[in-house]
Short mmCIF file of C-alpha atoms in Angstrom, two decimals:
data_model
loop_
_atom_site.label_atom_id
_atom_site.label_comp_id
_atom_site.label_asym_id
_atom_site.label_seq_id
_atom_site.Cartn_x
_atom_site.Cartn_y
_atom_site.Cartn_z
CA MET A 1 4.41 165.67 -122.93
CA ALA A 2 6.74 167.49 -120.56
CA VAL A 3 8.69 168.91 -123.49
CA ILE A 4 5.49 170.19 -125.07
CA LEU A 5 4.42 171.88 -121.85
CA GLU A 6 7.86 173.44 -121.41
CA GLU A 7 7.77 174.86 -124.92
CA ALA A 8 4.27 176.19 -124.34
CA MET A 9 5.38 177.90 -121.12
CA ARG A 10 8.38 179.46 -122.85
CA GLY A 11 6.16 180.74 -125.62
CA TRP A 12 3.67 182.20 -123.17
CA MET A 13 6.42 183.95 -121.19
CA ALA A 14 7.90 185.40 -124.39
CA ASP A 15 4.52 186.55 -125.73
CA HIS A 16 3.60 188.26 -122.46
CA GLN A 17 6.91 189.98 -121.75
CA GLY A 18 5.34 193.38 -122.44
CA LEU A 19 2.50 192.60 -120.06
CA ARG A 20 4.95 191.66 -117.32
CA GLU A 21 6.85 194.90 -117.84
CA GLN A 22 3.63 196.89 -117.49
CA ILE A 23 2.66 195.02 -114.34
CA ALA A 24 6.13 195.60 -112.87
CA GLU A 25 5.88 199.35 -113.58
CA ARG A 26 2.46 199.46 -111.94
CA GLY A 27 3.94 197.77 -108.89
CA VAL A 28 6.81 200.28 -108.77
CA ASP A 29 4.41 203.22 -109.06
CA ARG A 30 2.24 201.76 -106.31
CA PHE A 31 5.32 201.24 -104.11
CA PHE A 32 6.50 204.84 -104.34
CA SER A 33 2.98 206.27 -104.08
CA VAL A 34 2.92 205.09 -100.46
CA LEU A 35 6.25 206.73 -99.57
CA VAL A 36 6.67 210.41 -98.74
CA PRO A 37 8.45 212.15 -101.65
CA ALA A 38 12.05 213.29 -101.07
CA GLN A 39 12.14 211.87 -97.52
CA PRO A 40 13.98 208.71 -96.41
CA PRO A 41 11.37 206.01 -95.75
CA THR A 42 10.94 204.41 -92.36
CA PRO A 43 10.78 200.60 -91.95
CA ALA A 44 7.00 200.80 -91.42
CA GLN A 45 6.58 202.82 -94.61
CA LEU A 46 8.70 200.33 -96.54
CA GLU A 47 6.56 197.46 -95.26
CA ARG A 48 3.33 199.19 -96.27
CA ALA A 49 4.74 200.14 -99.67
CA LEU A 50 5.92 196.60 -100.34
CA ALA A 51 2.56 195.11 -99.34
CA SER A 52 0.74 197.60 -101.55
CA ALA A 53 2.99 196.85 -104.55
CA ARG A 54 2.60 193.10 -103.99
CA ASP A 55 -1.20 193.40 -103.94
CA GLU A 56 -1.12 195.43 -107.15
CA VAL A 57 1.07 192.88 -108.94
CA PHE A 58 -0.89 189.87 -107.71
CA ALA A 59 -4.21 191.43 -108.72
CA ALA A 60 -2.90 192.16 -112.20
CA LEU A 61 -1.32 188.72 -112.72
CA SER A 62 -4.39 186.85 -111.49
CA ALA A 63 -6.90 188.77 -113.60
CA ASP A 64 -9.36 186.64 -115.56
CA ALA A 65 -7.94 187.82 -118.89
CA VAL A 66 -4.44 186.64 -117.89
CA LEU A 67 -5.66 183.28 -116.57
CA ASP A 68 -7.71 182.64 -119.70
CA GLY A 69 -4.59 183.25 -121.82
CA LEU A 70 -2.46 180.61 -120.09
CA PRO A 71 -1.21 177.64 -122.15
CA ASN A 72 -3.59 175.39 -120.21
CA PRO A 73 -6.27 177.82 -118.93
CA PRO A 74 -8.59 176.78 -116.11
CA THR A 75 -12.12 175.84 -117.13
CA GLY A 76 -14.85 177.35 -115.00
CA GLY A 77 -14.89 179.71 -112.07
CA GLY A 78 -14.10 177.03 -109.50
CA ALA A 79 -10.93 175.92 -111.29
CA ARG A 80 -9.89 179.55 -111.70
CA GLU A 81 -10.29 180.27 -107.99
CA ALA A 82 -8.45 177.05 -107.10
CA LEU A 83 -5.56 178.10 -109.33
CA ARG A 84 -5.45 181.55 -107.73
CA SER A 85 -5.48 180.07 -104.24
CA SER A 86 -2.66 177.61 -104.98
CA TRP A 87 -0.61 180.29 -106.70
CA LEU A 88 -0.97 182.79 -103.83
CA SER A 89 -0.03 180.21 -101.21
CA LEU A 90 3.14 179.18 -103.09
CA ASN A 91 4.41 182.67 -103.91
CA PRO A 92 7.56 183.51 -101.93
CA ALA A 93 7.70 186.52 -99.65
CA TRP A 94 8.94 189.78 -101.11
CA SER A 95 11.79 191.79 -99.65
CA VAL A 96 13.21 195.17 -100.61
CA PRO A 97 16.31 196.67 -98.95
CA ALA A 98 16.18 200.09 -97.38
CA PRO A 99 17.78 202.86 -99.44
CA PRO A 100 21.38 203.80 -98.60
CA LEU A 101 21.33 207.09 -96.73
CA GLY A 102 23.95 209.81 -96.62
CA ARG A 103 24.28 213.40 -95.50
CA GLY A 104 24.23 216.10 -98.11
CA LEU A 105 22.80 219.47 -99.09
CA SER A 106 19.25 219.76 -100.32
CA VAL A 107 18.44 221.03 -103.80
CA PRO A 108 17.08 224.43 -102.60
CA ARG A 109 20.31 225.15 -100.71
CA LEU A 110 22.42 224.25 -103.73
CA ALA A 111 20.25 226.56 -105.84
CA VAL A 112 20.79 229.43 -103.37
CA ALA A 113 24.54 228.78 -103.36
CA ALA A 114 24.64 228.81 -107.16
CA ALA A 115 22.68 232.08 -107.32
CA VAL A 116 24.89 233.82 -104.76
CA GLY A 117 28.05 232.48 -106.42
CA SER A 118 26.85 233.69 -109.81
CA LEU A 119 26.26 237.23 -108.50
CA LEU A 120 29.62 237.34 -106.74
CA GLY A 121 31.38 235.99 -109.84
CA MET A 122 29.83 238.63 -112.06
CA MET A 123 30.70 241.41 -109.61
CA LEU A 124 34.28 240.33 -108.98
CA LEU A 125 35.37 239.23 -112.45
CA GLY A 126 33.32 241.91 -114.19
CA GLY A 127 34.85 244.62 -112.01
CA LEU A 128 38.36 243.20 -112.44
CA LEU A 129 38.20 243.07 -116.24
CA ASN A 130 36.57 246.48 -116.33
CA LEU A 131 39.46 248.01 -114.40
CA THR A 132 42.16 246.25 -116.38
CA LEU A 133 40.81 245.85 -119.92
CA GLY A 134 37.52 247.73 -119.91
CA LEU A 135 35.58 244.52 -120.66
CA ARG A 136 32.87 244.51 -118.01
CA GLY A 137 30.40 242.49 -120.13
CA VAL A 138 32.90 239.74 -120.86
CA GLY A 139 33.86 239.55 -117.20
CA MET A 140 30.25 239.24 -116.11
CA LEU A 141 29.57 236.61 -118.77
CA ILE A 142 32.49 234.48 -117.61
CA GLY A 143 32.08 235.25 -113.92
CA ALA A 144 28.45 234.08 -113.67
CA PRO A 145 28.97 230.35 -114.42
CA GLY A 146 32.42 230.36 -112.84
CA GLY A 147 31.11 231.86 -109.61
CA ALA A 148 28.15 229.47 -109.50
CA ALA A 149 30.44 226.46 -109.99
CA ALA A 150 32.92 227.69 -107.39
CA ALA A 151 30.16 228.38 -104.84
CA MET A 152 28.55 224.96 -105.28
CA TYR A 153 31.94 223.25 -105.04
CA SER A 154 32.86 225.22 -101.91
CA VAL A 155 29.63 224.60 -100.01
CA GLY A 156 29.76 220.94 -101.04
CA LYS A 157 33.28 220.55 -99.70
CA LEU A 158 32.40 222.41 -96.52
CA ALA A 159 29.32 220.21 -96.02
CA GLU A 160 31.19 216.91 -96.39
CA SER A 161 34.54 217.80 -94.78
CA LYS A 162 34.44 217.38 -91.00
CA ALA A 163 38.04 218.57 -90.66
CA LEU A 164 37.34 221.84 -92.49
CA ARG A 165 34.24 222.53 -90.40
CA PHE A 166 36.12 221.76 -87.19
CA THR A 167 38.95 224.11 -88.22
CA LEU A 168 36.54 226.95 -88.96
CA LYS A 169 34.71 226.43 -85.67
CA SER A 170 37.99 226.35 -83.73
CA LEU A 171 39.37 229.51 -85.34
CA MET A 172 36.13 231.37 -84.85
CA GLY A 173 35.93 230.25 -81.23
CA VAL A 174 39.47 231.44 -80.47
CA ALA A 175 38.94 234.79 -82.24
CA TRP A 176 35.57 235.34 -80.59
CA THR A 177 37.00 234.56 -77.15
CA ALA A 178 39.90 236.98 -77.68
CA ASP A 179 37.58 239.77 -78.80
CA LEU A 180 35.21 239.12 -75.93
CA LEU A 181 38.01 239.25 -73.35
CA GLY A 182 39.48 242.38 -74.92
CA ALA A 183 36.15 244.13 -75.06
CA THR A 184 35.47 243.28 -71.41
CA ALA A 185 38.83 244.70 -70.35
CA LEU A 186 38.36 247.93 -72.31
CA GLY A 187 34.90 248.67 -70.96
CA PHE A 188 31.71 249.78 -72.63
CA GLY A 189 32.99 253.18 -73.66
CA ALA A 190 35.90 251.68 -75.57
CA ILE A 191 33.59 249.11 -77.19
CA TRP A 192 31.37 251.91 -78.51
CA GLY A 193 34.38 253.75 -79.85
CA ARG A 194 35.68 250.67 -81.66
CA LEU A 195 32.23 250.01 -83.14
CA VAL A 196 32.14 253.57 -84.45
CA GLY A 197 35.52 252.95 -86.04
CA PHE A 198 34.18 249.77 -87.70
CA GLY A 199 37.07 247.67 -86.41
CA LEU A 200 35.07 245.50 -84.04
CA LEU A 201 31.92 245.74 -86.16
CA ARG A 202 33.65 244.20 -89.17
CA ARG A 203 34.81 241.25 -87.09
CA VAL A 204 31.34 240.76 -85.65
CA LEU A 205 29.94 240.69 -89.18
CA VAL A 206 32.59 238.15 -90.15
CA TYR A 207 31.60 235.97 -87.18
CA VAL A 208 27.94 236.19 -88.16
CA GLY A 209 28.82 235.32 -91.74
CA VAL A 210 30.90 232.27 -90.73
CA VAL A 211 28.17 231.01 -88.38
CA SER A 212 25.57 231.47 -91.11
CA LEU A 213 27.77 229.64 -93.60
CA LEU A 214 28.30 226.71 -91.22
CA ALA A 215 24.56 226.51 -90.55
CA PHE A 216 23.78 226.77 -94.27
CA THR A 217 26.19 223.95 -95.18
CA ARG A 218 25.03 221.61 -92.42
CA GLY A 219 23.89 218.60 -94.41
CA SER A 220 20.72 216.61 -93.84
CA THR A 221 19.95 212.96 -94.42
CA GLN A 222 19.46 212.40 -98.15
CA TYR A 223 19.08 209.46 -100.49
CA ASP A 224 19.12 209.08 -104.25
CA VAL A 225 15.46 208.56 -105.19
CA GLN A 226 16.17 207.67 -108.82
CA ALA A 227 18.84 205.11 -107.92
CA TYR A 228 16.54 203.55 -105.32
CA ARG A 229 13.68 203.46 -107.84
CA THR A 230 15.94 201.55 -110.24
CA THR A 231 16.78 199.03 -107.51
CA VAL A 232 13.13 198.54 -106.58
CA ARG A 233 12.15 198.20 -110.25
CA ASP A 234 14.72 195.44 -110.79
CA LEU A 235 13.56 193.51 -107.72
CA ILE A 236 9.86 193.82 -108.57
CA ARG A 237 10.54 192.82 -112.18
CA GLN A 238 12.28 189.66 -110.96
CA ALA A 239 9.39 188.92 -108.59
CA VAL A 240 6.87 189.39 -111.41
CA ASP A 241 8.79 187.01 -113.67
CA CYS A 242 8.99 184.36 -110.93
CA SER A 243 5.30 184.73 -110.09
CA ALA A 244 4.29 184.53 -113.75
CA LEU A 245 6.40 181.40 -114.27
CA LEU A 246 4.88 179.82 -111.16
CA LEU A 247 1.37 180.65 -112.39
CA CYS A 248 2.14 179.13 -115.78
CA SER A 249 3.56 176.00 -114.15
CA LEU A 250 0.53 175.53 -111.92
CA SER A 251 -1.84 175.92 -114.85
CA ALA A 252 0.03 173.15 -116.67
CA GLY A 253 -0.71 170.85 -113.73
CA ARG A 254 -4.45 171.12 -114.44
CA VAL A 255 -5.65 172.54 -111.15
CA GLU A 256 -9.19 171.28 -110.85
CA ALA A 257 -12.01 172.72 -108.79
CA PRO A 258 -12.67 170.85 -105.56
CA ALA A 259 -15.53 168.41 -105.56
CA THR A 260 -18.85 169.90 -104.48
CA ALA A 261 -19.92 168.62 -101.08
CA ALA A 262 -23.44 167.34 -100.55
CA LEU A 263 -25.63 170.07 -99.07
CA ASP A 264 -27.75 169.24 -96.05
CA THR A 265 -31.49 169.38 -96.82
CA SER A 266 -32.45 171.54 -93.84
CA LEU A 267 -29.55 173.91 -94.46
CA ALA A 268 -30.49 174.19 -98.12
CA ARG A 269 -34.07 175.04 -97.14
CA ALA A 270 -32.86 177.72 -94.70
CA ILE A 271 -30.63 179.25 -97.38
CA GLN A 272 -33.54 179.37 -99.81
CA GLU A 273 -35.74 181.08 -97.22
CA LEU A 274 -32.96 183.62 -96.63
CA HIS A 275 -32.80 184.34 -100.34
CA ARG A 276 -36.57 184.81 -100.64
CA CYS A 277 -37.21 186.95 -97.57
CA ASP A 278 -37.66 190.71 -97.60
CA ALA A 279 -35.46 193.29 -95.86
CA ALA A 280 -37.51 193.26 -92.66
CA GLY A 281 -37.21 189.50 -92.30
CA LEU A 282 -33.45 189.27 -92.87
CA PRO A 283 -32.45 188.90 -89.18
CA THR A 284 -34.95 186.06 -88.65
CA ALA A 285 -33.96 184.23 -91.81
CA ALA A 286 -30.27 184.64 -91.06
CA GLU A 287 -30.81 183.27 -87.55
CA SER A 288 -32.45 180.18 -89.09
CA VAL A 289 -29.35 179.57 -91.20
CA LEU A 290 -27.16 179.94 -88.11
CA LEU A 291 -29.32 177.46 -86.20
CA GLU A 292 -28.82 174.89 -88.95
CA ALA A 293 -25.09 175.57 -88.91
CA ARG A 294 -24.95 174.97 -85.16
CA ARG A 295 -26.94 171.77 -85.61
CA MET A 296 -24.33 170.53 -88.08
CA GLY A 297 -21.52 171.18 -85.58
CA LEU A 298 -20.08 174.46 -86.87
CA ASP A 299 -18.16 176.15 -84.05
CA GLY A 300 -18.07 179.87 -83.39
CA VAL A 301 -21.72 180.67 -84.25
CA SER A 302 -23.22 180.21 -80.79
CA VAL A 303 -22.73 183.84 -79.79
CA PRO A 304 -25.17 186.51 -81.04
CA PRO A 305 -24.27 187.63 -84.57
CA HIS A 306 -22.92 191.13 -85.17
CA PHE A 307 -25.99 192.33 -87.04
CA VAL A 308 -28.17 192.04 -83.92
CA LEU A 309 -25.73 193.84 -81.63
CA ALA A 310 -26.17 197.51 -80.77
CA SER A 311 -22.67 198.41 -81.91
CA GLN A 312 -20.19 196.73 -84.18
CA ALA A 313 -17.92 194.37 -82.30
CA VAL A 314 -14.19 194.99 -82.23
CA ARG A 315 -12.07 192.37 -83.91
CA PRO A 316 -10.45 190.19 -81.25
CA ARG A 317 -6.75 190.46 -80.37
CA LEU A 318 -4.71 187.39 -79.53
CA ARG A 319 -1.17 186.68 -78.37
CA TRP A 320 0.52 184.58 -81.06
CA SER A 321 1.82 181.17 -80.01
CA PRO A 322 2.60 177.88 -81.81
CA GLU A 323 -0.77 176.51 -80.62
CA LEU A 324 -2.65 179.20 -82.56
CA ALA A 325 -1.03 177.99 -85.79
CA GLN A 326 -3.38 175.00 -85.68
CA HIS A 327 -6.38 177.31 -86.17
CA TYR A 328 -4.97 180.43 -87.86
CA ARG A 329 -2.58 181.21 -90.69
CA PRO A 330 -0.42 184.34 -90.29
CA PHE A 331 -0.35 187.17 -92.80
CA GLY A 332 3.27 188.30 -92.99
CA LEU A 333 6.02 187.66 -90.45
CA ILE A 334 4.65 186.99 -86.95
CA GLU A 335 6.84 185.89 -84.06
CA ASP A 336 5.94 184.26 -80.74
CA GLY A 337 4.44 186.77 -78.31
CA ASP A 338 3.30 189.26 -80.97
CA THR A 339 -0.18 190.73 -80.64
CA VAL A 340 -2.28 189.72 -83.66
CA ILE A 341 -5.67 190.85 -84.96
CA VAL A 342 -8.14 188.20 -86.12
CA GLU A 343 -9.17 189.04 -89.68
CA ASP A 344 -11.05 185.78 -90.41
CA GLU A 345 -12.26 183.19 -87.96
CA PRO A 346 -11.43 179.53 -88.64
CA VAL A 347 -14.11 177.15 -89.95
CA ILE A 348 -14.41 174.35 -87.40
CA VAL A 349 -16.99 171.53 -87.62
CA ASN A 350 -17.22 169.03 -84.79
CA GLY A 351 -13.73 169.95 -83.63
CA ASN A 352 -12.16 169.51 -87.09
CA VAL A 353 -10.58 172.55 -88.68
CA LEU A 354 -11.87 172.69 -92.24
CA GLU A 355 -10.25 176.03 -93.02
CA LYS A 356 -7.85 178.08 -90.93
CA GLY A 357 -8.59 181.64 -90.02
CA LEU A 358 -6.35 184.62 -90.84
CA VAL A 359 -4.47 186.88 -88.43
CA ARG A 360 -2.17 189.83 -88.98
CA LYS A 361 0.31 191.51 -86.69
CA GLN A 362 -0.88 194.55 -84.80
CA ARG A 363 1.28 197.55 -85.64
CA SER A 364 1.89 200.00 -82.85
#
């Protein structure tokens, strides 16, 4: 029997390989839709993107059409929900590494450098060949790509070489200090005369050009989006395969719907009255159901319900501790002392916890 089930699972995985690929791509698209394009993601953004991609994948894998196509599909809505619940609780946590970051020039700056280098290449090489051989057109044709390549290579080297940038800054600092001291000693009249003669003015323009070049080639934090997308795609594809195999394995174990508990007569009557009442009588009928629940020992329904309050109540905040784990299950990684928000209250009857509530970590 085990061999038959194993063969059936292999066949199902092979037949649905295309579906898993599509689900993985949907998860990748959902992951990057949360991030800001062309900007390195923060840890909080990565966490939100991973949770969003995980929800997308889980919703697609647990769709009714997928569950009905399993080798041993669940029969009935109760068995289907039981299978989903078991599968979600056993799925391992997802993790995606942060992208490797580095300093480099942005695409617009590289484009500007290529354009300026192309113009300079055409002017220099075109003028040189025109003076020597009379071939201005050939010089411009060769000088355009050559100048663009040389400019991009130069600004790239200047952006990544700390020694070269330090040398330029040091030389410019020494030259600027010498000119400043000399100009101060000569006086304002001599400075004006040297500016008229273009001697000092040319050096000032050179200083401005070097400063502008250093500022232009100052790199910013960059990361390879396509390479990171490939990494994320591989990790999500592996997670989808593991989740699909786990789902197939659980379905082979014949997850049955839990047995229906006997419904109290008075509670059943109150539920029927709630179903039959009109809109104006909803608060009264709902209060009758709550009274029956309190009579049966259900905790947490003694306070006035939210629908009779003047304003919607704020979800309670708690400080997470090992004692709270007896009544709540955490969503995500929660450590001792973290502030958590109560998403669902636990179901407690006569002091017995029938179902734990749900809490999530409060993000500052």
